mmCIF file of C-alpha atoms and ligand atoms in Angstrom:
data_model
loop_
_atom_site.group_PDB
_atom_site.id
_atom_site.type_symbol
_atom_site.label_atom_id
_atom_site.label_comp_id
_atom_site.label_asym_id
_atom_site.label_seq_id
_atom_site.Cartn_x
_atom_site.Cartn_y
_atom_site.Cartn_z
ATOM 1 C CA MET A 136 -0.483 -0.010 0.375
ATOM 2 C CA PRO A 137 1.805 3.109 -1.272
ATOM 3 C CA THR A 138 2.377 6.137 1.840
ATOM 4 C CA VAL A 139 0.912 8.940 0.340
ATOM 5 C CA SER A 140 2.249 12.548 1.820
ATOM 6 C CA TRP A 141 -0.233 15.520 2.565
ATOM 7 C CA SER A 142 2.186 18.139 2.590
ATOM 8 C CA ALA A 143 0.466 19.916 -0.276
ATOM 9 C CA ALA A 144 -3.237 21.943 0.235
ATOM 10 C CA GLY A 145 -6.337 21.806 -2.363
ATOM 11 C CA ILE A 146 -8.372 24.786 -3.595
ATOM 12 C CA TYR A 147 -12.334 23.323 -4.251
ATOM 13 C CA VAL A 148 -14.458 25.904 -6.441
ATOM 14 C CA HIS A 149 -17.958 25.511 -6.311
ATOM 15 C CA VAL A 150 -20.231 25.658 -9.317
ATOM 16 C CA PRO A 151 -24.065 25.702 -8.709
ATOM 17 C CA PHE A 152 -25.660 25.924 -11.756
ATOM 18 C CA CYS A 153 -27.766 22.973 -12.854
ATOM 19 C CA SER A 154 -29.788 22.967 -16.131
ATOM 20 C CA ALA A 155 -32.771 20.706 -13.979
ATOM 21 C CA ILE A 156 -32.731 20.263 -9.983
ATOM 22 C CA CYS A 157 -32.566 16.322 -9.541
ATOM 23 C CA PRO A 158 -35.729 15.534 -7.195
ATOM 24 C CA TYR A 159 -32.673 13.552 -4.164
ATOM 25 C CA CYS A 160 -30.730 16.404 -4.504
ATOM 26 C CA ASP A 161 -29.649 18.950 -1.658
ATOM 27 C CA PHE A 162 -26.744 20.349 -2.494
ATOM 28 C CA ALA A 163 -26.781 24.395 -3.007
ATOM 29 C CA VAL A 164 -27.736 24.481 -6.522
ATOM 30 C CA LEU A 165 -29.984 26.315 -8.765
ATOM 31 C CA VAL A 166 -30.972 26.168 -12.422
ATOM 32 C CA GLY A 167 -29.382 29.727 -13.578
ATOM 33 C CA ASN A 168 -29.035 31.300 -17.383
ATOM 34 C CA ALA A 169 -25.824 32.232 -19.185
ATOM 35 C CA ARG A 170 -26.391 35.986 -17.647
ATOM 36 C CA LYS A 171 -26.291 34.374 -13.905
ATOM 37 C CA ARG A 172 -23.068 32.395 -14.997
ATOM 38 C CA GLN A 173 -21.588 35.120 -16.806
ATOM 39 C CA ASP A 174 -22.374 37.512 -13.669
ATOM 40 C CA TYR A 175 -21.163 34.362 -11.129
ATOM 41 C CA VAL A 176 -17.589 33.957 -12.762
ATOM 42 C CA ALA A 177 -17.055 37.417 -12.041
ATOM 43 C CA THR A 178 -17.890 37.386 -8.072
ATOM 44 C CA LEU A 179 -16.139 34.873 -7.842
ATOM 45 C CA ILE A 180 -12.508 35.359 -9.405
ATOM 46 C CA ARG A 181 -13.082 38.240 -7.051
ATOM 47 C CA GLU A 182 -13.885 35.926 -3.921
ATOM 48 C CA ILE A 183 -10.265 34.203 -5.070
ATOM 49 C CA GLN A 184 -8.671 37.878 -4.808
ATOM 50 C CA LEU A 185 -10.545 38.508 -1.739
ATOM 51 C CA ARG A 186 -8.992 34.995 -0.582
ATOM 52 C CA ALA A 187 -5.883 35.923 -1.673
ATOM 53 C CA GLU A 188 -3.969 36.242 1.604
ATOM 54 C CA SER A 189 -5.659 32.762 3.098
ATOM 55 C CA ILE A 190 -4.520 31.362 -0.518
ATOM 56 C CA ASP A 191 -0.709 32.562 -0.178
ATOM 57 C CA ARG A 192 -0.982 30.715 3.074
ATOM 58 C CA LEU A 193 -1.753 27.291 2.244
ATOM 59 C CA GLY A 194 1.326 27.041 0.522
ATOM 60 C CA ALA A 195 1.925 24.181 -2.052
ATOM 61 C CA VAL A 196 -1.385 23.790 -3.908
ATOM 62 C CA ASP A 197 -1.518 19.824 -5.638
ATOM 63 C CA THR A 198 -5.089 19.831 -5.915
ATOM 64 C CA ILE A 199 -8.139 21.902 -7.508
ATOM 65 C CA TYR A 200 -11.582 20.934 -7.802
ATOM 66 C CA PHE A 201 -14.429 22.215 -10.155
ATOM 67 C CA GLY A 202 -17.595 20.803 -8.518
ATOM 68 C CA GLY A 203 -21.312 21.437 -8.159
ATOM 69 C CA GLY A 204 -23.812 21.527 -9.300
ATOM 70 C CA THR A 205 -23.072 21.327 -12.971
ATOM 71 C CA PRO A 206 -18.888 23.391 -13.739
ATOM 72 C CA SER A 207 -19.632 21.888 -17.431
ATOM 73 C CA LEU A 208 -22.652 24.796 -17.996
ATOM 74 C CA LEU A 209 -19.739 27.044 -18.006
ATOM 75 C CA GLU A 210 -17.993 28.691 -20.965
ATOM 76 C CA ARG A 211 -14.278 27.679 -22.132
ATOM 77 C CA GLU A 212 -13.341 31.994 -21.959
ATOM 78 C CA GLN A 213 -15.148 31.750 -18.087
ATOM 79 C CA LEU A 214 -13.077 28.360 -16.914
ATOM 80 C CA GLN A 215 -9.615 29.938 -18.727
ATOM 81 C CA VAL A 216 -10.108 33.123 -17.015
ATOM 82 C CA LEU A 217 -11.050 31.371 -13.628
ATOM 83 C CA PHE A 218 -7.645 28.460 -14.328
ATOM 84 C CA GLU A 219 -5.635 32.023 -14.893
ATOM 85 C CA THR A 220 -7.146 33.375 -11.937
ATOM 86 C CA LEU A 221 -5.791 30.501 -9.594
ATOM 87 C CA ALA A 222 -3.009 29.991 -11.196
ATOM 88 C CA SER A 223 -1.797 33.447 -9.953
ATOM 89 C CA THR A 224 -2.808 33.707 -6.975
ATOM 90 C CA ALA A 225 -1.718 30.246 -5.107
ATOM 91 C CA HIS A 226 0.999 28.514 -5.428
ATOM 92 C CA LEU A 227 0.583 25.750 -8.016
ATOM 93 C CA THR A 228 2.877 22.607 -7.695
ATOM 94 C CA ASP A 229 4.162 21.385 -11.476
ATOM 95 C CA ASP A 230 1.940 18.309 -10.679
ATOM 96 C CA CYS A 231 -0.961 19.743 -9.523
ATOM 97 C CA ARG A 232 -4.258 18.084 -10.682
ATOM 98 C CA VAL A 233 -7.115 19.311 -11.781
ATOM 99 C CA PHE A 234 -10.640 17.527 -11.189
ATOM 100 C CA PHE A 235 -13.874 18.518 -13.041
ATOM 101 C CA GLU A 236 -16.863 17.087 -12.397
ATOM 102 C CA ALA A 237 -19.281 17.406 -15.610
ATOM 103 C CA ASN A 238 -22.785 15.949 -17.017
ATOM 104 C CA PRO A 239 -22.933 13.683 -19.890
ATOM 105 C CA GLU A 240 -25.868 15.414 -21.826
ATOM 106 C CA ASP A 241 -22.556 18.342 -22.265
ATOM 107 C CA VAL A 242 -19.772 15.953 -22.977
ATOM 108 C CA THR A 243 -18.552 16.908 -26.361
ATOM 109 C CA PRO A 244 -15.613 15.908 -28.635
ATOM 110 C CA ALA A 245 -14.513 19.674 -28.637
ATOM 111 C CA ARG A 246 -15.608 20.870 -24.914
ATOM 112 C CA LEU A 247 -13.629 17.682 -23.683
ATOM 113 C CA ALA A 248 -10.409 18.706 -25.997
ATOM 114 C CA ASN A 249 -10.774 22.489 -24.573
ATOM 115 C CA LEU A 250 -11.258 20.702 -20.199
ATOM 116 C CA HIS A 251 -7.986 18.813 -21.491
ATOM 117 C CA ALA A 252 -6.002 21.729 -22.982
ATOM 118 C CA LEU A 253 -6.909 23.696 -19.784
ATOM 119 C CA GLY A 254 -4.955 21.037 -18.057
ATOM 120 C CA VAL A 255 -7.470 19.019 -16.595
ATOM 121 C CA ASP A 256 -6.847 15.413 -15.375
ATOM 122 C CA THR A 257 -9.206 14.245 -13.813
ATOM 123 C CA LEU A 258 -12.629 13.815 -15.607
ATOM 124 C CA THR A 259 -15.958 12.762 -13.447
ATOM 125 C CA LEU A 260 -19.001 12.241 -15.407
ATOM 126 C CA GLY A 261 -22.481 12.093 -13.078
ATOM 127 C CA VAL A 262 -24.377 9.235 -14.899
ATOM 128 C CA GLN A 263 -25.643 7.610 -11.968
ATOM 129 C CA ALA A 264 -27.575 4.921 -14.271
ATOM 130 C CA LEU A 265 -27.008 3.034 -16.876
ATOM 131 C CA ASP A 266 -30.667 2.296 -17.563
ATOM 132 C CA ASP A 267 -33.262 5.123 -19.012
ATOM 133 C CA ASP A 268 -35.831 3.913 -16.588
ATOM 134 C CA ALA A 269 -33.460 4.415 -13.750
ATOM 135 C CA LEU A 270 -32.715 7.331 -14.808
ATOM 136 C CA ALA A 271 -36.212 9.214 -15.564
ATOM 137 C CA PHE A 272 -36.921 8.167 -12.387
ATOM 138 C CA LEU A 273 -33.827 9.938 -10.655
ATOM 139 C CA GLY A 274 -34.863 13.018 -12.742
ATOM 140 C CA ARG A 275 -31.629 12.827 -14.831
ATOM 141 C CA ARG A 276 -31.663 14.872 -18.405
ATOM 142 C CA HIS A 277 -29.501 12.691 -20.314
ATOM 143 C CA ARG A 278 -30.090 8.738 -21.704
ATOM 144 C CA ALA A 279 -28.983 5.664 -21.207
ATOM 145 C CA GLN A 280 -27.151 5.619 -24.797
ATOM 146 C CA GLU A 281 -25.639 9.332 -24.115
ATOM 147 C CA ALA A 282 -23.845 8.415 -20.663
ATOM 148 C CA ARG A 283 -21.803 5.396 -22.178
ATOM 149 C CA GLN A 284 -21.262 7.912 -25.248
ATOM 150 C CA ALA A 285 -19.703 10.682 -23.064
ATOM 151 C CA ILE A 286 -17.377 8.164 -20.776
ATOM 152 C CA ARG A 287 -16.147 7.257 -24.607
ATOM 153 C CA LEU A 288 -14.977 10.319 -25.377
ATOM 154 C CA ALA A 289 -13.513 11.007 -22.237
ATOM 155 C CA ARG A 290 -11.537 7.978 -22.879
ATOM 156 C CA ASP A 291 -10.345 9.375 -26.226
ATOM 157 C CA ALA A 292 -10.231 12.237 -24.750
ATOM 158 C CA GLY A 293 -6.891 11.296 -22.778
ATOM 159 C CA PHE A 294 -6.993 11.976 -19.352
ATOM 160 C CA GLU A 295 -5.383 11.434 -16.959
ATOM 161 C CA THR A 296 -8.191 9.375 -15.190
ATOM 162 C CA VAL A 297 -11.811 9.054 -16.381
ATOM 163 C CA SER A 298 -14.484 8.034 -13.343
ATOM 164 C CA PHE A 299 -17.623 8.045 -13.261
ATOM 165 C CA ASP A 300 -20.446 8.193 -10.093
ATOM 166 C CA LEU A 301 -23.705 5.704 -10.228
ATOM 167 C CA MET A 302 -26.147 5.198 -7.935
ATOM 168 C CA TYR A 303 -27.398 2.099 -6.192
ATOM 169 C CA GLY A 304 -31.123 1.660 -3.873
ATOM 170 C CA LEU A 305 -33.079 2.898 -6.078
ATOM 171 C CA PRO A 306 -36.923 1.114 -5.707
ATOM 172 C CA GLY A 307 -37.123 -2.037 -6.599
ATOM 173 C CA GLN A 308 -33.803 -3.385 -7.409
ATOM 174 C CA ASP A 309 -32.600 -6.027 -6.496
ATOM 175 C CA ALA A 310 -28.936 -7.885 -6.634
ATOM 176 C CA THR A 311 -29.216 -9.200 -9.713
ATOM 177 C CA ALA A 312 -30.035 -5.779 -11.580
ATOM 178 C CA TRP A 313 -27.509 -3.879 -9.764
ATOM 179 C CA ARG A 314 -24.879 -6.651 -10.685
ATOM 180 C CA GLN A 315 -25.834 -5.674 -14.089
ATOM 181 C CA THR A 316 -25.268 -2.567 -14.247
ATOM 182 C CA LEU A 317 -21.841 -2.726 -12.318
ATOM 183 C CA ASP A 318 -20.847 -5.499 -15.478
ATOM 184 C CA GLN A 319 -21.405 -2.544 -17.805
ATOM 185 C CA ALA A 320 -19.920 0.150 -15.880
ATOM 186 C CA VAL A 321 -16.924 -1.643 -15.766
ATOM 187 C CA ALA A 322 -16.804 -2.605 -19.699
ATOM 188 C CA LEU A 323 -17.171 1.159 -20.465
ATOM 189 C CA ALA A 324 -13.250 0.735 -18.219
ATOM 190 C CA PRO A 325 -13.461 3.959 -16.294
ATOM 191 C CA ASP A 326 -9.913 4.342 -13.860
ATOM 192 C CA HIS A 327 -12.079 5.152 -11.525
ATOM 193 C CA LEU A 328 -16.089 4.817 -9.679
ATOM 194 C CA SER A 329 -18.115 6.135 -7.212
ATOM 195 C CA CYS A 330 -20.760 3.994 -6.314
ATOM 196 C CA TYR A 331 -23.680 6.019 -3.672
ATOM 197 C CA GLN A 332 -26.117 4.751 -2.030
ATOM 198 C CA LEU A 333 -29.413 6.527 -2.691
ATOM 199 C CA THR A 334 -30.314 8.812 0.675
ATOM 200 C CA ILE A 335 -33.267 10.274 1.161
ATOM 201 C CA GLU A 336 -32.804 14.119 2.199
ATOM 202 C CA SER A 337 -35.329 15.907 3.566
ATOM 203 C CA ARG A 338 -37.385 18.406 1.824
ATOM 204 C CA THR A 339 -36.045 17.570 -1.294
ATOM 205 C CA PRO A 340 -39.274 16.127 -3.689
ATOM 206 C CA PHE A 341 -38.222 12.766 -2.996
ATOM 207 C CA ASP A 342 -38.886 13.363 0.886
ATOM 208 C CA ARG A 343 -41.883 14.087 -0.147
ATOM 209 C CA ALA A 344 -42.488 11.741 -2.198
ATOM 210 C CA VAL A 345 -41.771 8.693 -0.010
ATOM 211 C CA ARG A 346 -43.610 10.540 3.046
ATOM 212 C CA GLU A 347 -46.788 10.869 0.824
ATOM 213 C CA ARG A 348 -45.788 6.843 0.003
ATOM 214 C CA ALA A 349 -46.099 7.523 -3.824
ATOM 215 C CA TRP A 350 -42.900 4.672 -3.197
ATOM 216 C CA HIS A 351 -40.654 3.106 -0.587
ATOM 217 C CA PRO A 352 -36.838 3.465 -0.799
ATOM 218 C CA ALA A 353 -35.037 0.661 -0.750
ATOM 219 C CA ASP A 354 -34.738 -1.658 3.137
ATOM 220 C CA GLU A 355 -31.944 -1.855 5.242
ATOM 221 C CA LEU A 356 -30.940 -5.309 4.516
ATOM 222 C CA THR A 357 -31.064 -4.244 0.632
ATOM 223 C CA GLN A 358 -28.674 -2.295 1.174
ATOM 224 C CA ALA A 359 -26.600 -4.124 2.925
ATOM 225 C CA GLU A 360 -26.323 -6.473 -0.249
ATOM 226 C CA LEU A 361 -26.006 -4.164 -2.135
ATOM 227 C CA PHE A 362 -22.936 -2.476 -0.283
ATOM 228 C CA ARG A 363 -21.434 -5.614 -0.141
ATOM 229 C CA LEU A 364 -22.053 -6.440 -4.045
ATOM 230 C CA THR A 365 -20.671 -3.399 -4.811
ATOM 231 C CA HIS A 366 -17.883 -4.125 -3.256
ATOM 232 C CA GLU A 367 -17.052 -8.212 -4.255
ATOM 233 C CA HIS A 368 -18.248 -7.053 -7.500
ATOM 234 C CA LEU A 369 -15.849 -4.837 -8.531
ATOM 235 C CA ARG A 370 -13.304 -5.938 -6.609
ATOM 236 C CA ALA A 371 -13.323 -9.161 -8.488
ATOM 237 C CA CYS A 372 -13.320 -7.208 -11.831
ATOM 238 C CA GLY A 373 -10.056 -5.317 -10.580
ATOM 239 C CA TYR A 374 -11.641 -2.262 -8.784
ATOM 240 C CA LEU A 375 -10.471 -1.605 -5.380
ATOM 241 C CA ALA A 376 -12.123 0.553 -2.701
ATOM 242 C CA TYR A 377 -10.463 2.867 -1.007
ATOM 243 C CA GLU A 378 -13.053 4.414 1.062
ATOM 244 C CA VAL A 379 -16.492 3.345 1.023
ATOM 245 C CA SER A 380 -17.976 4.654 -2.126
ATOM 246 C CA ASN A 381 -14.651 4.849 -4.197
ATOM 247 C CA PHE A 382 -13.348 2.595 -6.417
ATOM 248 C CA ALA A 383 -10.058 2.969 -8.202
ATOM 249 C CA ARG A 384 -8.260 0.545 -10.787
ATOM 250 C CA HIS A 385 -4.424 1.289 -9.925
ATOM 251 C CA PRO A 386 -3.828 3.398 -6.562
ATOM 252 C CA ARG A 387 -3.024 6.553 -8.639
ATOM 253 C CA HIS A 388 -6.310 6.845 -10.258
ATOM 254 C CA ARG A 389 -6.985 7.377 -6.156
ATOM 255 C CA SER A 390 -8.689 10.686 -5.512
ATOM 256 C CA ARG A 391 -6.099 12.735 -4.461
ATOM 257 C CA HIS A 392 -8.353 16.544 -3.903
ATOM 258 C CA ASN A 393 -10.722 13.893 -1.500
ATOM 259 C CA GLN A 394 -8.476 12.416 0.120
ATOM 260 C CA LYS A 395 -7.232 15.918 1.603
ATOM 261 C CA TYR A 396 -10.463 15.916 3.416
ATOM 262 C CA TRP A 397 -10.191 12.520 5.001
ATOM 263 C CA HIS A 398 -6.764 13.164 5.829
ATOM 264 C CA HIS A 399 -7.716 16.866 7.222
ATOM 265 C CA VAL A 400 -5.040 18.639 4.287
ATOM 266 C CA PRO A 401 -6.053 22.247 4.512
ATOM 267 C CA TYR A 402 -7.598 23.419 1.564
ATOM 268 C CA VAL A 403 -10.042 26.538 0.583
ATOM 269 C CA GLY A 404 -12.893 26.602 -0.834
ATOM 270 C CA VAL A 405 -14.625 29.075 -3.148
ATOM 271 C CA GLY A 406 -18.503 29.685 -4.309
ATOM 272 C CA PRO A 407 -21.726 29.296 -2.327
ATOM 273 C CA ALA A 408 -21.603 26.559 0.606
ATOM 274 C CA ALA A 409 -17.921 25.603 -0.179
ATOM 275 C CA HIS A 410 -16.148 25.365 2.788
ATOM 276 C CA SER A 411 -12.357 25.874 3.863
ATOM 277 C CA PHE A 412 -10.080 24.048 6.566
ATOM 278 C CA ASP A 413 -6.508 25.580 7.667
ATOM 279 C CA GLY A 414 -5.666 23.241 10.127
ATOM 280 C CA ARG A 415 -7.530 24.416 13.192
ATOM 281 C CA GLU A 416 -10.524 26.121 11.854
ATOM 282 C CA ARG A 417 -13.380 24.679 8.917
ATOM 283 C CA ALA A 418 -15.282 27.710 7.713
ATOM 284 C CA TRP A 419 -18.085 27.774 5.323
ATOM 285 C CA ASN A 420 -19.104 29.789 3.243
ATOM 286 C CA GLU A 421 -22.643 31.385 2.818
ATOM 287 C CA ARG A 422 -25.251 29.151 0.952
ATOM 288 C CA HIS A 423 -27.940 31.300 -0.688
ATOM 289 C CA LEU A 424 -26.315 32.713 -4.105
ATOM 290 C CA ALA A 425 -27.842 36.192 -3.946
ATOM 291 C CA HIS A 426 -26.241 36.236 0.160
ATOM 292 C CA TRP A 427 -23.089 35.213 -0.667
ATOM 293 C CA GLN A 428 -23.096 37.344 -3.837
ATOM 294 C CA ARG A 429 -24.047 40.862 -2.218
ATOM 295 C CA HIS A 430 -20.667 39.335 0.496
ATOM 296 C CA VAL A 431 -18.240 39.179 -1.849
ATOM 297 C CA GLN A 432 -19.532 42.533 -3.916
ATOM 298 C CA ALA A 433 -18.957 44.286 -0.775
ATOM 299 C CA GLY A 434 -15.580 43.559 -0.400
ATOM 300 C CA ARG A 435 -15.964 40.884 1.990
ATOM 301 C CA ILE A 436 -14.986 37.477 2.624
ATOM 302 C CA PRO A 437 -18.804 35.434 2.565
ATOM 303 C CA ILE A 438 -18.065 33.091 5.563
ATOM 304 C CA ALA A 439 -21.450 32.185 7.270
ATOM 305 C CA GLY A 440 -19.822 30.341 9.876
ATOM 306 C CA SER A 441 -17.110 28.560 11.483
ATOM 307 C CA GLU A 442 -16.239 25.684 14.263
ATOM 308 C CA SER A 443 -13.075 25.662 15.984
ATOM 309 C CA ILE A 444 -11.160 21.791 15.574
ATOM 310 C CA ASP A 445 -9.997 20.931 19.109
ATOM 311 C CA ARG A 446 -8.255 17.649 19.407
ATOM 312 C CA ARG A 447 -11.334 15.743 20.086
ATOM 313 C CA ALA A 448 -13.480 17.258 17.903
ATOM 314 C CA LEU A 449 -9.949 16.351 15.501
ATOM 315 C CA ALA A 450 -10.004 13.082 16.862
ATOM 316 C CA LEU A 451 -13.721 11.786 16.627
ATOM 317 C CA GLU A 452 -13.286 13.241 13.145
ATOM 318 C CA MET A 453 -10.053 10.697 12.326
ATOM 319 C CA VAL A 454 -11.524 8.018 13.428
ATOM 320 C CA MET A 455 -15.337 8.471 11.366
ATOM 321 C CA LEU A 456 -12.816 9.015 8.249
ATOM 322 C CA GLY A 457 -10.484 6.655 8.819
ATOM 323 C CA LEU A 458 -12.774 3.835 9.338
ATOM 324 C CA ARG A 459 -14.573 4.742 6.657
ATOM 325 C CA THR A 460 -11.134 3.696 3.813
ATOM 326 C CA THR A 461 -9.338 1.317 3.586
ATOM 327 C CA ASP A 462 -6.154 2.944 4.822
ATOM 328 C CA GLY A 463 -8.016 2.900 7.615
ATOM 329 C CA ILE A 464 -6.639 4.463 10.488
ATOM 330 C CA ASP A 465 -2.823 5.575 11.061
ATOM 331 C CA LEU A 466 -2.307 5.237 14.874
ATOM 332 C CA ALA A 467 1.303 6.714 15.228
ATOM 333 C CA ARG A 468 -0.114 9.894 13.163
ATOM 334 C CA CYS A 469 -3.087 10.227 15.763
ATOM 335 C CA GLN A 470 -0.705 10.139 18.374
ATOM 336 C CA ARG A 471 1.870 12.956 16.913
ATOM 337 C CA ARG A 472 -1.139 15.179 15.837
ATOM 338 C CA LEU A 473 -2.958 15.084 18.884
ATOM 339 C CA GLY A 474 -0.680 14.377 21.445
ATOM 340 C CA PHE A 475 -2.476 11.183 22.960
ATOM 341 C CA ASP A 476 -3.655 7.457 22.332
ATOM 342 C CA ILE A 477 -6.444 7.953 20.015
ATOM 343 C CA THR A 478 -7.228 4.205 21.723
ATOM 344 C CA ALA A 479 -6.827 4.677 24.598
ATOM 345 C CA ASP A 480 -10.157 3.842 26.385
ATOM 346 C CA VAL A 481 -11.718 1.903 23.464
ATOM 347 C CA GLY A 482 -9.322 -1.364 24.180
ATOM 348 C CA ARG A 483 -11.691 -3.714 25.033
ATOM 349 C CA ARG A 484 -14.380 -2.764 21.847
ATOM 350 C CA LEU A 485 -11.136 -2.580 19.979
ATOM 351 C CA ALA A 486 -9.931 -6.571 21.036
ATOM 352 C CA GLU A 487 -14.022 -7.401 20.230
ATOM 353 C CA TRP A 488 -14.245 -6.041 16.706
ATOM 354 C CA VAL A 489 -10.684 -7.323 15.987
ATOM 355 C CA ALA A 490 -11.896 -10.266 17.075
ATOM 356 C CA ASP A 491 -15.437 -10.376 15.609
ATOM 357 C CA GLY A 492 -13.372 -9.584 12.102
ATOM 358 C CA LEU A 493 -14.785 -6.030 11.680
ATOM 359 C CA LEU A 494 -11.066 -4.230 12.201
ATOM 360 C CA ILE A 495 -7.400 -6.025 11.452
ATOM 361 C CA ARG A 496 -4.334 -4.104 13.568
ATOM 362 C CA GLU A 497 -1.271 -4.492 11.104
ATOM 363 C CA ALA A 498 1.714 -1.528 10.395
ATOM 364 C CA GLY A 499 0.447 0.326 13.013
ATOM 365 C CA ARG A 500 -2.551 0.972 11.414
ATOM 366 C CA LEU A 501 -6.387 0.054 12.089
ATOM 367 C CA ARG A 502 -8.002 -1.063 8.978
ATOM 368 C CA PRO A 503 -12.340 -2.579 8.827
ATOM 369 C CA THR A 504 -12.562 -4.846 7.052
ATOM 370 C CA LEU A 505 -15.336 -5.281 4.161
ATOM 371 C CA ASP A 506 -17.955 -6.084 7.433
ATOM 372 C CA GLY A 507 -15.740 -3.284 9.209
ATOM 373 C CA LEU A 508 -16.386 -0.145 6.100
ATOM 374 C CA ALA A 509 -20.467 -1.421 6.017
ATOM 375 C CA VAL A 510 -20.414 -0.430 9.461
ATOM 376 C CA ALA A 511 -18.269 1.785 9.973
ATOM 377 C CA ASP A 512 -20.943 4.909 11.494
ATOM 378 C CA THR A 513 -21.810 2.522 13.754
ATOM 379 C CA LEU A 514 -18.167 1.511 14.835
ATOM 380 C CA ALA A 515 -17.181 5.465 15.086
ATOM 381 C CA SER A 516 -20.223 6.337 17.113
ATOM 382 C CA GLU A 517 -19.800 3.567 19.771
ATOM 383 C CA TRP A 518 -15.891 4.715 19.821
ATOM 384 C CA LYS A 519 -14.397 6.621 22.945
ATOM 385 C CA LEU A 520 -11.837 8.764 23.373
ATOM 386 C CA PRO A 521 -9.889 9.247 26.347
ATOM 387 C CA GLU A 522 -11.461 11.958 28.728
ATOM 388 C CA ASP A 523 -8.458 13.942 30.018
ATOM 389 C CA GLU A 524 -8.250 17.561 29.794
ATOM 390 C CA GLN A 525 -5.653 17.393 27.072
ATOM 391 C CA CYS A 526 -8.106 16.438 24.650
ATOM 392 C CA LEU A 527 -10.124 19.871 25.108
ATOM 393 C CA THR A 528 -7.288 21.963 24.007
ATOM 394 C CA GLU A 529 -6.138 23.934 20.648
ATOM 395 C CA THR A 530 -4.654 21.100 17.935
ATOM 396 C CA ASP A 531 -1.000 22.114 17.069
ATOM 397 C CA ALA A 532 -2.057 21.202 13.538
HETATM 398 S S1 LIG B 256 -26.787 17.175 -11.385
HETATM 399 FE FE1 LIG B 256 -25.813 16.783 -9.366
HETATM 400 S S2 LIG B 256 -25.674 18.901 -8.296
HETATM 401 FE FE2 LIG B 256 -27.194 19.137 -10.376
HETATM 402 S S3 LIG B 256 -29.088 19.059 -9.279
HETATM 403 FE FE3 LIG B 256 -28.604 16.896 -10.587
HETATM 404 S S4 LIG B 256 -27.408 15.613 -8.535
HETATM 405 FE FE4 LIG B 256 -27.630 18.132 -7.513
#
């Protein structure tokens, strides 16, 4: 297992526009028009400039992530100016990786060539399903054939990593149907796959439909079966999980950017609802586009709130996030960063989890097995930290 060095920081750029809002989505997104997108890019550039000092303090930056929303709705010139602003503000490393989310219906050879020329390394397509009925249920704007074509075009365009997202746990979806989808996905030969369980977020159209009993989401047993099938089947096809929902054909295709979130590496986020983390404090931007815009246009960094990550909070997150990754919890790193032994008060329970085959203790790490990954959140909630007052002091990170 390669050891990853986390010395360089990341930048996240949020693009909140979508051509329509999917009924399960609770992200900070809206349907915009060309004029709104143009205004948005101008404000985004202003926010990057307002944050120049904190971006400078990040030091070396080796990932930029364009997420949303739908970044692929932006025009070539808009992306160009965003790239130039970031390049002139941040200390980008020579091997800085650029991640970009796109929806299949926006993909054309010309757009892909443009993204590749701008320096995008990893293209992530919001495919979600590979049959038209499932796509219609999810309220997506593309057809299965369009998704397949987009993946092929992305592979031909020469990106270092082509990834796409799939969703499982749709009503009525059984193991046979999901295995077929996975087989179809693997046949398209992506470098990376993300497979998410459909979750019903409150105050979404899906939430209302479920409460009105229009349809029933998959029950817990089915979800658990599909989760296991996803991991076992993709492993057999050569895609190794490195996180609960993420699979890579080779370790170099793992998302260098997303791993920063899991390892508490500093990052700056720009755009509505974007989060930033400086090693001590996590802050988040105004979620509402108009509020965010008003702050930035008045020359204020558009922070809506923040939380200090003290040692105890950091320890809890290290446990929670570590248990969701196959690299697990690096005990020496925790000791160094926290100043105390993260396992000191969980000893007996830990021994039971190891004996029950949920965790493996090896090479200074606690790694979840597949059974452990399936219950990672439960293990984290049962983890007991030392009640020492040193847990409550500020981090040195
Ligand atoms: S395309 Fe993605 S971000 Fe946009 S509404 Fe659908 S799920 Fe949300």
